[in-house]
Amino acid sequence: MYLYCFAQAVYPHSKIPPTRFNRQRREVAYVASRGEPPRFIPWEDVIACVSSSMVATPHGTQQ
């Protein structure tokens, strides 16, 4: 049962290819959907937003 729930939670995330940051060429490789060629965009043209959160539990804090 646990394996099934884990697979259901992970599968949608595995469909989306990760965004790659190339520090040597100062480019970002972005793939909109699996099977399409990557788009290479210069760092200067990219705006990235990152969120962060912290949860307090009885056992401590988690990020």
Short mmCIF file of N, CA and C in Angstrom, two decimals:
data_model
loop_
_atom_site.label_atom_id
_atom_site.label_comp_id
_atom_site.label_asym_id
_atom_site.label_seq_id
_atom_site.Cartn_x
_atom_site.Cartn_y
_atom_site.Cartn_z
N MET A 1 0.82 -1.19 0.00
CA MET A 1 0.00 0.00 0.00
C MET A 1 0.88 1.27 0.00
N TYR A 2 1.92 1.26 0.82
CA TYR A 2 2.80 2.42 0.89
C TYR A 2 3.48 2.65 -0.45
N LEU A 3 3.93 1.58 -1.10
CA LEU A 3 4.62 1.71 -2.38
C LEU A 3 3.70 2.31 -3.44
N TYR A 4 2.45 1.90 -3.44
CA TYR A 4 1.48 2.44 -4.39
C TYR A 4 1.28 3.95 -4.17
N CYS A 5 1.09 4.35 -2.92
CA CYS A 5 0.90 5.77 -2.60
C CYS A 5 2.14 6.59 -2.96
N PHE A 6 3.31 6.03 -2.69
CA PHE A 6 4.56 6.70 -3.02
C PHE A 6 4.69 6.88 -4.53
N ALA A 7 4.38 5.83 -5.29
CA ALA A 7 4.47 5.91 -6.75
C ALA A 7 3.48 6.94 -7.30
N GLN A 8 2.28 7.00 -6.74
CA GLN A 8 1.29 7.97 -7.19
C GLN A 8 1.74 9.40 -6.90
N ALA A 9 2.47 9.61 -5.82
CA ALA A 9 2.94 10.95 -5.48
C ALA A 9 4.15 11.36 -6.32
N VAL A 10 5.01 10.41 -6.66
CA VAL A 10 6.25 10.72 -7.38
C VAL A 10 6.04 10.80 -8.89
N TYR A 11 5.14 10.02 -9.43
CA TYR A 11 4.97 9.93 -10.88
C TYR A 11 4.71 11.28 -11.56
N PRO A 12 3.80 12.13 -11.06
CA PRO A 12 3.59 13.42 -11.74
C PRO A 12 4.85 14.29 -11.76
N HIS A 13 5.67 14.21 -10.73
CA HIS A 13 6.90 15.01 -10.69
C HIS A 13 7.95 14.47 -11.66
N SER A 14 7.92 13.17 -11.95
CA SER A 14 8.91 12.60 -12.85
C SER A 14 8.60 12.93 -14.31
N LYS A 15 7.41 13.41 -14.61
CA LYS A 15 7.07 13.78 -15.98
C LYS A 15 7.70 15.10 -16.39
N ILE A 16 7.97 15.96 -15.43
CA ILE A 16 8.51 17.29 -15.72
C ILE A 16 10.03 17.25 -15.67
N PRO A 17 10.72 17.48 -16.79
CA PRO A 17 12.18 17.49 -16.76
C PRO A 17 12.70 18.67 -15.93
N PRO A 18 13.84 18.49 -15.26
CA PRO A 18 14.36 19.57 -14.42
C PRO A 18 14.94 20.72 -15.25
N THR A 19 14.98 21.89 -14.67
CA THR A 19 15.63 23.05 -15.28
C THR A 19 17.11 22.98 -14.93
N ARG A 20 17.97 23.13 -15.91
CA ARG A 20 19.42 23.02 -15.70
C ARG A 20 20.08 24.39 -15.83
N PHE A 21 20.96 24.70 -14.89
CA PHE A 21 21.72 25.94 -14.90
C PHE A 21 23.17 25.62 -15.24
N ASN A 22 23.67 26.12 -16.38
CA ASN A 22 25.03 25.88 -16.82
C ASN A 22 25.87 27.10 -16.44
N ARG A 23 26.77 26.93 -15.47
CA ARG A 23 27.56 28.07 -14.99
C ARG A 23 28.69 28.44 -15.95
N GLN A 24 29.21 27.48 -16.70
CA GLN A 24 30.32 27.80 -17.61
C GLN A 24 29.85 28.64 -18.79
N ARG A 25 28.71 28.28 -19.37
CA ARG A 25 28.21 29.03 -20.53
C ARG A 25 27.19 30.09 -20.15
N ARG A 26 26.86 30.19 -18.84
CA ARG A 26 25.89 31.16 -18.32
C ARG A 26 24.57 31.06 -19.06
N GLU A 27 24.06 29.82 -19.14
CA GLU A 27 22.79 29.55 -19.81
C GLU A 27 21.88 28.73 -18.91
N VAL A 28 20.60 28.78 -19.21
CA VAL A 28 19.61 27.95 -18.54
C VAL A 28 18.99 27.06 -19.61
N ALA A 29 18.98 25.75 -19.36
CA ALA A 29 18.34 24.80 -20.27
C ALA A 29 16.97 24.45 -19.71
N TYR A 30 15.93 24.77 -20.46
CA TYR A 30 14.56 24.57 -20.02
C TYR A 30 13.83 23.70 -21.04
N VAL A 31 13.15 22.66 -20.56
CA VAL A 31 12.36 21.78 -21.41
C VAL A 31 10.91 21.93 -20.98
N ALA A 32 10.04 22.38 -21.90
CA ALA A 32 8.64 22.61 -21.55
C ALA A 32 7.91 21.30 -21.25
N SER A 33 8.12 20.28 -22.08
CA SER A 33 7.52 18.97 -21.81
C SER A 33 8.44 17.90 -22.38
N ARG A 34 8.31 16.71 -21.85
CA ARG A 34 9.20 15.60 -22.23
C ARG A 34 9.06 15.32 -23.73
N GLY A 35 10.20 15.11 -24.38
CA GLY A 35 10.21 14.82 -25.81
C GLY A 35 10.49 16.04 -26.67
N GLU A 36 10.38 17.23 -26.13
CA GLU A 36 10.68 18.45 -26.89
C GLU A 36 12.15 18.80 -26.73
N PRO A 37 12.73 19.49 -27.71
CA PRO A 37 14.13 19.91 -27.56
C PRO A 37 14.25 20.99 -26.48
N PRO A 38 15.39 21.04 -25.80
CA PRO A 38 15.56 22.06 -24.74
C PRO A 38 15.72 23.45 -25.34
N ARG A 39 15.30 24.44 -24.56
CA ARG A 39 15.50 25.84 -24.93
C ARG A 39 16.66 26.36 -24.10
N PHE A 40 17.65 26.96 -24.74
CA PHE A 40 18.80 27.51 -24.06
C PHE A 40 18.63 29.03 -23.99
N ILE A 41 18.54 29.54 -22.77
CA ILE A 41 18.27 30.95 -22.54
C ILE A 41 19.42 31.55 -21.74
N PRO A 42 19.96 32.71 -22.14
CA PRO A 42 21.03 33.34 -21.35
C PRO A 42 20.54 33.74 -19.96
N TRP A 43 21.45 33.68 -18.98
CA TRP A 43 21.11 34.02 -17.60
C TRP A 43 20.52 35.41 -17.47
N GLU A 44 20.99 36.34 -18.28
CA GLU A 44 20.56 37.72 -18.16
C GLU A 44 19.08 37.89 -18.49
N ASP A 45 18.49 36.94 -19.22
CA ASP A 45 17.09 37.03 -19.63
C ASP A 45 16.14 36.22 -18.75
N VAL A 46 16.65 35.64 -17.67
CA VAL A 46 15.85 34.73 -16.84
C VAL A 46 15.51 35.39 -15.51
N ILE A 47 14.27 35.22 -15.09
CA ILE A 47 13.84 35.62 -13.75
C ILE A 47 13.39 34.35 -13.05
N ALA A 48 14.02 34.01 -11.93
CA ALA A 48 13.69 32.79 -11.20
C ALA A 48 13.10 33.16 -9.84
N CYS A 49 12.04 32.47 -9.47
CA CYS A 49 11.40 32.67 -8.17
C CYS A 49 11.50 31.37 -7.39
N VAL A 50 11.96 31.46 -6.16
CA VAL A 50 12.12 30.28 -5.31
C VAL A 50 11.40 30.54 -4.01
N SER A 51 10.66 29.54 -3.55
CA SER A 51 9.97 29.69 -2.27
C SER A 51 10.60 28.76 -1.25
N SER A 52 10.47 29.15 0.00
CA SER A 52 11.02 28.36 1.09
C SER A 52 10.05 28.43 2.25
N SER A 53 9.98 27.35 3.02
CA SER A 53 9.10 27.35 4.18
C SER A 53 9.73 26.53 5.29
N MET A 54 9.28 26.77 6.51
CA MET A 54 9.76 26.02 7.66
C MET A 54 8.55 25.62 8.50
N VAL A 55 8.52 24.37 8.92
CA VAL A 55 7.40 23.84 9.69
C VAL A 55 7.91 23.46 11.08
N ALA A 56 7.19 23.89 12.09
CA ALA A 56 7.54 23.53 13.47
C ALA A 56 6.71 22.32 13.89
N THR A 57 7.38 21.28 14.35
CA THR A 57 6.72 20.07 14.84
C THR A 57 7.19 19.81 16.27
N PRO A 58 6.55 18.88 16.96
CA PRO A 58 7.02 18.55 18.31
C PRO A 58 8.44 18.00 18.33
N HIS A 59 8.92 17.50 17.19
CA HIS A 59 10.25 16.90 17.10
C HIS A 59 11.31 17.89 16.63
N GLY A 60 10.92 19.11 16.32
CA GLY A 60 11.87 20.11 15.85
C GLY A 60 11.31 20.83 14.63
N THR A 61 12.18 21.56 13.94
CA THR A 61 11.75 22.27 12.74
C THR A 61 12.23 21.54 11.50
N GLN A 62 11.46 21.67 10.44
CA GLN A 62 11.79 21.05 9.17
C GLN A 62 11.66 22.08 8.07
N GLN A 63 12.56 22.00 7.09
CA GLN A 63 12.45 22.89 5.93
C GLN A 63 11.84 22.15 4.79
#
